[in-house]
Amino acid sequence: MMAQPQLEKKAPARARPPLTGKVVAALCVASFAVGLLLSGWMPLLSAPISSRVNKTSAPGCDDNRVSKGLAGERHDPKGIISEVSRTHHAIQSLDKAVSSLEMELAVERARSGDAGAGAAGSSKDLQKAFVVIGINTAFSSKKRRDSLRETWVPSGEKLRRLEKEKGIVVRFVIGRSGTAEGGGAADRALDAEEAENKDFLRLDHVEGYHELSSKTRIYFATAVATWDADFYVKVDDDVHLNLGMLATRLAKYRARPRVYVGCMKSGPVLSQRGVKYHEPEYWKFGDVGNKYFRHATGQIYAVSKDLAAYISVNQPILHRFANEDVSVGAWLIGLEVEHVDDRSMCCATPPAVRFADCEWKKRAGNVCVASFDWSCSGVCRSVDRMKLIHDACGEDQAAVWGVAT
């Protein structure tokens, strides 16, 4: 007798770790989408089979009825288009769900320290918030900060209560000076101001006007590693802001993924040396005289949680252009992002006019989110005029406490 072939012994399988909740959710979404896909294409697959059955049908089958049915299917393009459309939407939904899960996974890895230094722990350990508002400021701007504390930035216990009850976090964002590794007089003065007000977010960054793009990247990374918020806002320290209106606007987009909100613009790419906002890499935007892609003006803009996380995870490889607002727009232009052009975030406050644009809108019942002077890229002489603009264009003090966040 021939010897029976012996089966090759296999090494015992390694134990696999249990599936996480996010992986299980992804599998459920994928199964649901595949079900829609199959159900959507079954009518299309059945037509050729029915045609073959019609040709070889046995006596007694009603050939005319089958032929009429097939003819009806062949001449009903609306039904076929509807099925294809359903399948297309199912695939899009699956793609968005998978993208969101991948981004959440990347954020969790970053916060666990797998994607670089400076990350905090899991999102479960972070303070929950609705929106984090980072006010870009400089060492020389103490008077500007004080003008905001006297108007729209809460101080002391009001600031803590706003965070606890409404999930609205407000911080002045600043790095360190370039002198003696941040140990100079400017840093010591800021340390004293921080100890008094407790309203700063300090960055591991050397301050400089031409480093705004780097500062913005680090701001988003630091904020994402500190708070688990739905939105992250960047605003300059010479802009007037109504916190209640901002929260109301952002709440409308809470359920939408990848949202980029601001006053969208498309200015010219300036190739001439020596002019303000000169773009050294102008050649990357095509022929001389071209315009930038649409992006939010840099005075104030908001990004949703997943976009801030994207910037945080990918900050080492995000390119920096000369202008910060262009840089942010470039980081997001190639993604599946919803650009929201909200003109209430750039109401004008003409410096020579007592009754500004934002005041007329307030009188009409359309309180602005943010106001500044385009000619100054902020409120002109903001230290002297911020109180005047706040009185004219500011919302009621109780407005922010009535917003559902």
Short mmCIF file of C-alpha atoms in Angstrom, two decimals:
data_model
loop_
_atom_site.label_atom_id
_atom_site.label_comp_id
_atom_site.label_asym_id
_atom_site.label_seq_id
_atom_site.Cartn_x
_atom_site.Cartn_y
_atom_site.Cartn_z
CA MET A 1 0.00 0.00 0.00
CA MET A 2 1.13 3.48 -0.74
CA ALA A 3 1.98 5.54 2.26
CA GLN A 4 -0.45 8.28 2.98
CA PRO A 5 1.10 11.68 2.51
CA GLN A 6 1.74 13.35 5.79
CA LEU A 7 0.22 16.71 6.34
CA GLU A 8 2.71 19.48 6.97
CA LYS A 9 2.59 20.63 10.52
CA LYS A 10 1.74 24.27 10.86
CA ALA A 11 2.98 26.53 13.56
CA PRO A 12 0.29 27.51 15.99
CA ALA A 13 -1.40 30.73 14.99
CA ARG A 14 -0.51 33.76 17.00
CA ALA A 15 -3.24 35.19 19.10
CA ARG A 16 -4.68 38.32 17.58
CA PRO A 17 -5.61 41.31 19.67
CA PRO A 18 -9.34 41.95 19.97
CA LEU A 19 -10.87 44.34 17.49
CA THR A 20 -11.31 47.89 18.72
CA GLY A 21 -14.66 49.59 18.72
CA LYS A 22 -13.64 51.81 15.80
CA VAL A 23 -12.62 48.83 13.69
CA VAL A 24 -15.92 47.10 14.45
CA ALA A 25 -17.77 50.28 13.46
CA ALA A 26 -15.81 50.47 10.21
CA LEU A 27 -16.66 46.84 9.39
CA CYS A 28 -20.33 47.50 10.08
CA VAL A 29 -20.33 50.53 7.79
CA ALA A 30 -18.50 48.56 5.09
CA SER A 31 -20.96 45.65 5.33
CA PHE A 32 -23.90 48.04 5.06
CA ALA A 33 -22.39 49.74 2.01
CA VAL A 34 -21.64 46.42 0.32
CA GLY A 35 -25.24 45.39 0.90
CA LEU A 36 -26.45 48.56 -0.77
CA LEU A 37 -23.99 47.98 -3.58
CA LEU A 38 -25.22 44.46 -4.27
CA SER A 39 -28.88 45.38 -3.97
CA GLY A 40 -28.32 48.28 -6.34
CA TRP A 41 -26.65 46.19 -9.06
CA MET A 42 -28.82 43.05 -8.90
CA PRO A 43 -31.45 44.38 -11.36
CA LEU A 44 -28.66 45.11 -13.82
CA LEU A 45 -27.14 41.65 -13.45
CA SER A 46 -30.50 39.88 -13.84
CA ALA A 47 -31.20 41.21 -17.34
CA PRO A 48 -28.65 39.12 -19.29
CA ILE A 49 -29.65 35.98 -17.38
CA SER A 50 -33.32 36.52 -18.17
CA SER A 51 -32.43 37.08 -21.80
CA ARG A 52 -30.68 33.69 -22.00
CA VAL A 53 -33.63 32.00 -20.28
CA ASN A 54 -35.98 33.58 -22.83
CA LYS A 55 -34.05 32.03 -25.73
CA THR A 56 -34.11 28.48 -24.27
CA SER A 57 -37.45 28.55 -22.50
CA ALA A 58 -39.48 25.37 -22.42
CA PRO A 59 -42.87 25.04 -24.13
CA GLY A 60 -45.61 26.58 -22.07
CA CYS A 61 -43.59 29.61 -21.00
CA ASP A 62 -45.12 32.90 -22.01
CA ASP A 63 -42.35 34.16 -24.30
CA ASN A 64 -44.23 37.31 -25.23
CA ARG A 65 -44.65 38.32 -21.58
CA VAL A 66 -40.96 37.79 -20.86
CA SER A 67 -39.96 39.72 -23.98
CA LYS A 68 -42.20 42.62 -23.03
CA GLY A 69 -40.72 42.65 -19.54
CA LEU A 70 -37.18 42.73 -20.87
CA ALA A 71 -38.09 45.40 -23.37
CA GLY A 72 -39.51 47.46 -20.52
CA GLU A 73 -36.27 47.06 -18.57
CA ARG A 74 -34.16 47.95 -21.60
CA HIS A 75 -36.18 51.08 -22.24
CA ASP A 76 -36.28 52.32 -18.63
CA PRO A 77 -33.02 54.26 -18.27
CA LYS A 78 -34.41 56.21 -15.29
CA GLY A 79 -34.49 53.05 -13.20
CA ILE A 80 -30.94 52.13 -14.16
CA ILE A 81 -29.68 55.66 -13.44
CA SER A 82 -31.44 55.60 -10.09
CA GLU A 83 -29.74 52.34 -9.12
CA VAL A 84 -26.33 53.62 -10.23
CA SER A 85 -26.89 56.85 -8.28
CA ARG A 86 -27.79 54.91 -5.13
CA THR A 87 -24.66 52.82 -5.48
CA HIS A 88 -22.53 55.91 -6.06
CA HIS A 89 -23.88 57.59 -2.92
CA ALA A 90 -23.31 54.41 -0.91
CA ILE A 91 -19.68 54.30 -2.03
CA GLN A 92 -19.22 57.98 -1.19
CA SER A 93 -20.69 57.46 2.28
CA LEU A 94 -18.39 54.52 2.85
CA ASP A 95 -15.39 56.51 1.67
CA LYS A 96 -16.18 59.40 4.02
CA ALA A 97 -16.71 57.03 6.95
CA VAL A 98 -13.42 55.26 6.32
CA SER A 99 -11.60 58.61 5.93
CA SER A 100 -12.99 59.84 9.25
CA LEU A 101 -11.96 56.64 11.01
CA GLU A 102 -8.48 56.80 9.51
CA MET A 103 -8.10 60.38 10.68
CA GLU A 104 -9.29 59.53 14.18
CA LEU A 105 -6.83 56.64 14.29
CA ALA A 106 -3.98 58.93 13.19
CA VAL A 107 -4.91 61.46 15.88
CA GLU A 108 -4.97 58.78 18.56
CA ARG A 109 -1.54 57.57 17.46
CA ALA A 110 -0.19 61.12 17.55
CA ARG A 111 -1.61 61.70 21.01
CA SER A 112 -0.08 58.45 22.20
CA GLY A 113 3.33 59.61 21.03
CA ASP A 114 3.63 57.32 18.01
CA ALA A 115 3.68 60.19 15.50
CA GLY A 116 6.05 62.60 17.12
CA ALA A 117 6.83 64.46 20.27
CA GLY A 118 4.61 66.95 21.98
CA ALA A 119 1.48 64.79 21.88
CA ALA A 120 -0.73 64.30 24.87
CA GLY A 121 -2.52 61.17 25.91
CA SER A 122 -5.69 59.66 24.49
CA SER A 123 -8.65 61.90 23.66
CA LYS A 124 -10.39 60.34 26.64
CA ASP A 125 -7.87 62.14 28.87
CA LEU A 126 -8.31 65.54 27.21
CA GLN A 127 -10.59 68.33 28.31
CA LYS A 128 -13.74 68.37 26.18
CA ALA A 129 -14.67 71.65 24.49
CA PHE A 130 -16.95 73.00 21.81
CA VAL A 131 -14.50 75.50 20.37
CA VAL A 132 -10.93 76.56 21.12
CA ILE A 133 -10.23 80.17 20.15
CA GLY A 134 -6.55 80.98 19.78
CA ILE A 135 -5.75 84.70 19.66
CA ASN A 136 -2.50 85.24 17.79
CA THR A 137 -0.43 87.78 19.69
CA ALA A 138 3.16 89.03 20.06
CA PHE A 139 5.48 90.12 22.88
CA SER A 140 5.00 93.77 21.96
CA SER A 141 1.20 93.55 21.99
CA LYS A 142 0.36 93.75 25.70
CA LYS A 143 -1.79 96.87 25.19
CA ARG A 144 -3.74 95.04 22.49
CA ARG A 145 -4.32 92.11 24.84
CA ASP A 146 -5.51 94.45 27.56
CA SER A 147 -7.91 96.14 25.12
CA LEU A 148 -9.44 92.74 24.35
CA ARG A 149 -9.70 91.81 28.04
CA GLU A 150 -11.61 95.06 28.54
CA THR A 151 -14.06 94.21 25.74
CA TRP A 152 -14.80 90.73 24.36
CA VAL A 153 -12.29 88.42 26.09
CA PRO A 154 -13.62 87.27 29.50
CA SER A 155 -11.24 87.38 32.44
CA GLY A 156 -10.81 85.49 35.67
CA GLU A 157 -13.78 83.50 36.86
CA LYS A 158 -15.86 84.40 33.78
CA LEU A 159 -13.24 82.79 31.57
CA ARG A 160 -13.27 79.58 33.62
CA ARG A 161 -17.07 79.52 33.73
CA LEU A 162 -17.24 79.97 29.94
CA GLU A 163 -15.04 76.91 29.49
CA LYS A 164 -16.90 74.78 32.01
CA GLU A 165 -20.49 75.66 31.11
CA LYS A 166 -20.30 76.43 27.38
CA GLY A 167 -17.17 74.63 26.24
CA ILE A 168 -15.70 77.85 24.81
CA VAL A 169 -11.96 78.13 25.41
CA VAL A 170 -10.21 81.47 24.78
CA ARG A 171 -6.42 81.79 24.91
CA PHE A 172 -3.76 84.23 23.74
CA VAL A 173 -1.31 82.20 21.65
CA ILE A 174 2.39 82.99 21.80
CA GLY A 175 5.76 81.26 21.65
CA ARG A 176 9.03 82.44 23.11
CA SER A 177 11.51 85.15 22.19
CA GLY A 178 14.70 84.36 20.35
CA THR A 179 16.94 85.67 23.14
CA ALA A 180 18.76 83.25 25.43
CA GLU A 181 16.39 80.38 24.61
CA GLY A 182 13.38 82.29 25.84
CA GLY A 183 14.94 83.61 29.03
CA GLY A 184 15.06 87.30 28.11
CA ALA A 185 13.24 90.29 29.59
CA ALA A 186 10.32 89.89 27.18
CA ASP A 187 9.77 86.30 28.28
CA ARG A 188 9.91 87.23 31.95
CA ALA A 189 7.38 90.01 31.44
CA LEU A 190 5.07 87.57 29.65
CA ASP A 191 5.48 85.04 32.45
CA ALA A 192 4.28 87.66 34.92
CA GLU A 193 1.32 88.56 32.69
CA GLU A 194 0.43 84.88 32.35
CA ALA A 195 0.57 84.35 36.12
CA GLU A 196 -1.81 87.27 36.60
CA ASN A 197 -4.38 86.45 33.90
CA LYS A 198 -4.00 82.70 33.20
CA ASP A 199 -5.25 83.13 29.63
CA PHE A 200 -2.24 82.08 27.53
CA LEU A 201 -1.40 79.06 25.41
CA ARG A 202 2.39 78.91 25.21
CA LEU A 203 3.97 77.30 22.16
CA ASP A 204 7.33 75.70 21.58
CA HIS A 205 8.08 78.25 18.88
CA VAL A 206 10.34 81.25 18.36
CA GLU A 207 8.25 84.34 17.58
CA GLY A 208 8.76 86.25 14.31
CA TYR A 209 6.48 87.89 11.74
CA HIS A 210 7.80 85.71 8.93
CA GLU A 211 7.17 82.61 11.02
CA LEU A 212 3.38 82.90 11.18
CA SER A 213 2.80 79.79 9.07
CA SER A 214 5.01 77.74 11.40
CA LYS A 215 3.30 79.25 14.43
CA THR A 216 -0.11 78.36 13.05
CA ARG A 217 0.90 74.73 12.47
CA ILE A 218 2.24 74.48 16.01
CA TYR A 219 -0.85 76.20 17.42
CA PHE A 220 -3.21 73.63 15.90
CA ALA A 221 -0.97 70.75 16.98
CA THR A 222 -0.75 72.07 20.56
CA ALA A 223 -4.46 72.82 20.78
CA VAL A 224 -5.43 69.37 19.46
CA ALA A 225 -3.08 67.78 22.00
CA THR A 226 -4.62 69.84 24.83
CA TRP A 227 -8.35 69.97 24.12
CA ASP A 228 -10.76 67.60 22.40
CA ALA A 229 -12.88 70.25 20.66
CA ASP A 230 -15.32 70.31 17.76
CA PHE A 231 -13.76 73.45 16.27
CA TYR A 232 -10.48 75.34 16.46
CA VAL A 233 -10.36 79.06 15.64
CA LYS A 234 -7.43 81.33 14.89
CA VAL A 235 -8.02 85.09 15.28
CA ASP A 236 -5.66 88.08 15.39
CA ASP A 237 -5.37 90.29 18.47
CA ASP A 238 -6.60 93.39 16.61
CA VAL A 239 -9.97 91.91 15.59
CA HIS A 240 -13.30 92.42 17.36
CA LEU A 241 -15.16 89.19 17.97
CA ASN A 242 -18.63 88.34 19.29
CA LEU A 243 -18.29 84.98 21.04
CA GLY A 244 -22.01 84.23 21.06
CA MET A 245 -22.40 84.80 17.34
CA LEU A 246 -19.30 82.73 16.61
CA ALA A 247 -20.62 79.81 18.65
CA THR A 248 -24.05 80.09 17.00
CA ARG A 249 -22.53 79.98 13.50
CA LEU A 250 -20.22 77.07 14.22
CA ALA A 251 -23.00 75.04 15.86
CA LYS A 252 -24.70 74.84 12.44
CA TYR A 253 -21.76 72.87 11.06
CA ARG A 254 -21.21 70.60 14.03
CA ALA A 255 -22.49 67.46 12.30
CA ARG A 256 -20.55 68.05 9.08
CA PRO A 257 -17.09 66.58 8.51
CA ARG A 258 -14.10 68.63 7.40
CA VAL A 259 -15.43 72.20 7.53
CA TYR A 260 -13.31 75.31 6.86
CA VAL A 261 -15.15 78.53 7.79
CA GLY A 262 -14.13 82.12 7.10
CA CYS A 263 -14.30 84.98 4.63
CA MET A 264 -13.07 83.32 1.48
CA LYS A 265 -10.96 85.41 -0.89
CA SER A 266 -8.68 85.01 -3.91
CA GLY A 267 -6.16 87.82 -4.10
CA PRO A 268 -3.40 88.34 -6.66
CA VAL A 269 -0.09 86.52 -6.31
CA LEU A 270 2.44 89.34 -5.88
CA SER A 271 5.71 88.57 -7.61
CA GLN A 272 7.34 91.99 -7.17
CA ARG A 273 10.05 92.11 -4.53
CA GLY A 274 9.71 94.66 -1.77
CA VAL A 275 5.91 94.94 -1.81
CA LYS A 276 3.74 93.87 1.12
CA TYR A 277 2.58 90.24 0.92
CA HIS A 278 5.25 89.42 -1.67
CA GLU A 279 5.16 85.73 -2.59
CA PRO A 280 8.71 84.42 -3.27
CA GLU A 281 7.25 81.20 -4.69
CA TYR A 282 4.92 83.00 -7.07
CA TRP A 283 5.98 80.73 -9.95
CA LYS A 284 4.18 77.81 -8.29
CA PHE A 285 0.87 79.52 -8.92
CA GLY A 286 1.23 79.71 -12.69
CA ASP A 287 1.83 82.71 -14.89
CA VAL A 288 2.55 86.16 -13.49
CA GLY A 289 -0.72 87.92 -12.69
CA ASN A 290 -2.55 84.81 -11.52
CA LYS A 291 -4.61 84.71 -8.36
CA TYR A 292 -4.43 82.43 -5.35
CA PHE A 293 -6.93 79.63 -4.85
CA ARG A 294 -9.86 80.40 -2.56
CA HIS A 295 -8.87 80.55 1.09
CA ALA A 296 -10.07 82.22 4.27
CA THR A 297 -8.64 85.62 5.11
CA GLY A 298 -6.09 85.36 7.90
CA GLN A 299 -7.73 87.71 10.42
CA ILE A 300 -10.08 84.93 11.59
CA TYR A 301 -11.07 81.46 10.44
CA ALA A 302 -12.25 78.18 11.93
CA VAL A 303 -11.54 74.55 11.09
CA SER A 304 -13.38 71.50 12.32
CA LYS A 305 -11.84 68.87 14.55
CA ASP A 306 -10.69 66.51 11.80
CA LEU A 307 -8.96 69.26 9.82
CA ALA A 308 -7.11 70.52 12.89
CA ALA A 309 -6.09 66.92 13.55
CA TYR A 310 -4.89 66.59 9.95
CA ILE A 311 -2.67 69.65 10.37
CA SER A 312 -1.40 68.32 13.69
CA VAL A 313 -0.49 64.88 12.35
CA ASN A 314 1.07 66.12 9.10
CA GLN A 315 2.70 69.35 10.28
CA PRO A 316 6.29 68.23 9.53
CA ILE A 317 5.52 67.96 5.80
CA LEU A 318 3.05 70.84 5.33
CA HIS A 319 4.60 73.48 3.09
CA ARG A 320 4.81 77.07 4.32
CA PHE A 321 4.20 79.91 1.90
CA ALA A 322 5.10 83.50 2.71
CA ASN A 323 1.56 84.34 3.86
CA GLU A 324 -0.06 82.36 6.67
CA ASP A 325 -3.61 82.41 5.27
CA VAL A 326 -2.36 81.11 1.92
CA SER A 327 -0.46 78.35 3.71
CA VAL A 328 -3.56 77.18 5.56
CA GLY A 329 -5.58 77.25 2.35
CA ALA A 330 -2.89 75.23 0.59
CA TRP A 331 -2.90 72.59 3.34
CA LEU A 332 -6.62 72.05 2.85
CA ILE A 333 -7.15 72.64 -0.88
CA GLY A 334 -6.45 69.04 -1.87
CA LEU A 335 -8.73 67.47 0.75
CA GLU A 336 -12.45 66.72 0.78
CA VAL A 337 -13.21 69.97 2.60
CA GLU A 338 -16.35 72.08 2.73
CA HIS A 339 -15.35 75.72 2.30
CA VAL A 340 -17.89 77.98 4.03
CA ASP A 341 -17.77 81.62 2.96
CA ASP A 342 -19.23 83.48 5.96
CA ARG A 343 -19.20 87.21 5.33
CA SER A 344 -20.32 87.97 8.88
CA MET A 345 -16.76 87.10 9.91
CA CYS A 346 -15.32 90.13 8.13
CA CYS A 347 -17.60 93.09 8.76
CA ALA A 348 -15.93 96.40 8.05
CA THR A 349 -15.11 99.08 10.61
CA PRO A 350 -13.96 102.03 8.47
CA PRO A 351 -11.52 104.06 10.58
CA ALA A 352 -12.84 107.47 9.45
CA VAL A 353 -16.53 106.70 10.02
CA ARG A 354 -18.21 106.79 13.42
CA PHE A 355 -21.00 104.37 12.46
CA ALA A 356 -19.25 101.36 11.04
CA ASP A 357 -20.63 98.62 8.82
CA CYS A 358 -20.86 96.28 11.80
CA GLU A 359 -22.98 98.81 13.68
CA TRP A 360 -25.52 99.19 10.85
CA LYS A 361 -25.83 95.41 10.66
CA LYS A 362 -26.35 95.21 14.40
CA ARG A 363 -29.14 97.81 14.17
CA ALA A 364 -30.74 95.66 11.45
CA GLY A 365 -30.63 92.62 13.73
CA ASN A 366 -27.68 90.95 11.99
CA VAL A 367 -24.93 91.05 14.58
CA CYS A 368 -21.53 90.32 13.03
CA VAL A 369 -19.27 87.52 14.15
CA ALA A 370 -16.07 89.52 13.65
CA SER A 371 -15.18 93.05 12.57
CA PHE A 372 -11.98 94.76 11.39
CA ASP A 373 -10.66 97.30 8.90
CA TRP A 374 -9.51 95.81 5.60
CA SER A 375 -7.10 98.69 5.06
CA CYS A 376 -5.23 97.81 8.25
CA SER A 377 -5.75 94.02 8.12
CA GLY A 378 -7.30 94.46 11.55
CA VAL A 379 -8.91 97.23 13.56
CA CYS A 380 -6.92 100.38 12.84
CA ARG A 381 -5.44 101.79 16.05
CA SER A 382 -7.07 98.89 17.84
CA VAL A 383 -5.79 99.84 21.30
CA ASP A 384 -7.62 103.18 21.11
CA ARG A 385 -10.68 102.06 19.12
CA MET A 386 -11.54 98.55 20.35
CA LYS A 387 -13.79 99.85 23.15
CA LEU A 388 -15.65 102.13 20.72
CA ILE A 389 -16.21 99.28 18.27
CA HIS A 390 -17.29 96.95 21.04
CA ASP A 391 -19.89 99.43 22.24
CA ALA A 392 -21.17 99.95 18.70
CA CYS A 393 -20.98 96.39 17.33
CA GLY A 394 -20.79 94.09 20.33
CA GLU A 395 -23.52 91.62 21.20
CA ASP A 396 -25.42 91.61 24.48
CA GLN A 397 -23.32 90.35 27.39
CA ALA A 398 -25.75 87.50 27.99
CA ALA A 399 -25.77 86.35 24.35
CA VAL A 400 -23.00 83.78 24.69
CA TRP A 401 -24.67 82.15 27.69
CA GLY A 402 -27.81 81.45 25.69
CA VAL A 403 -26.07 79.59 22.87
CA ALA A 404 -26.70 75.85 22.72
CA THR A 405 -23.27 74.24 22.42
#
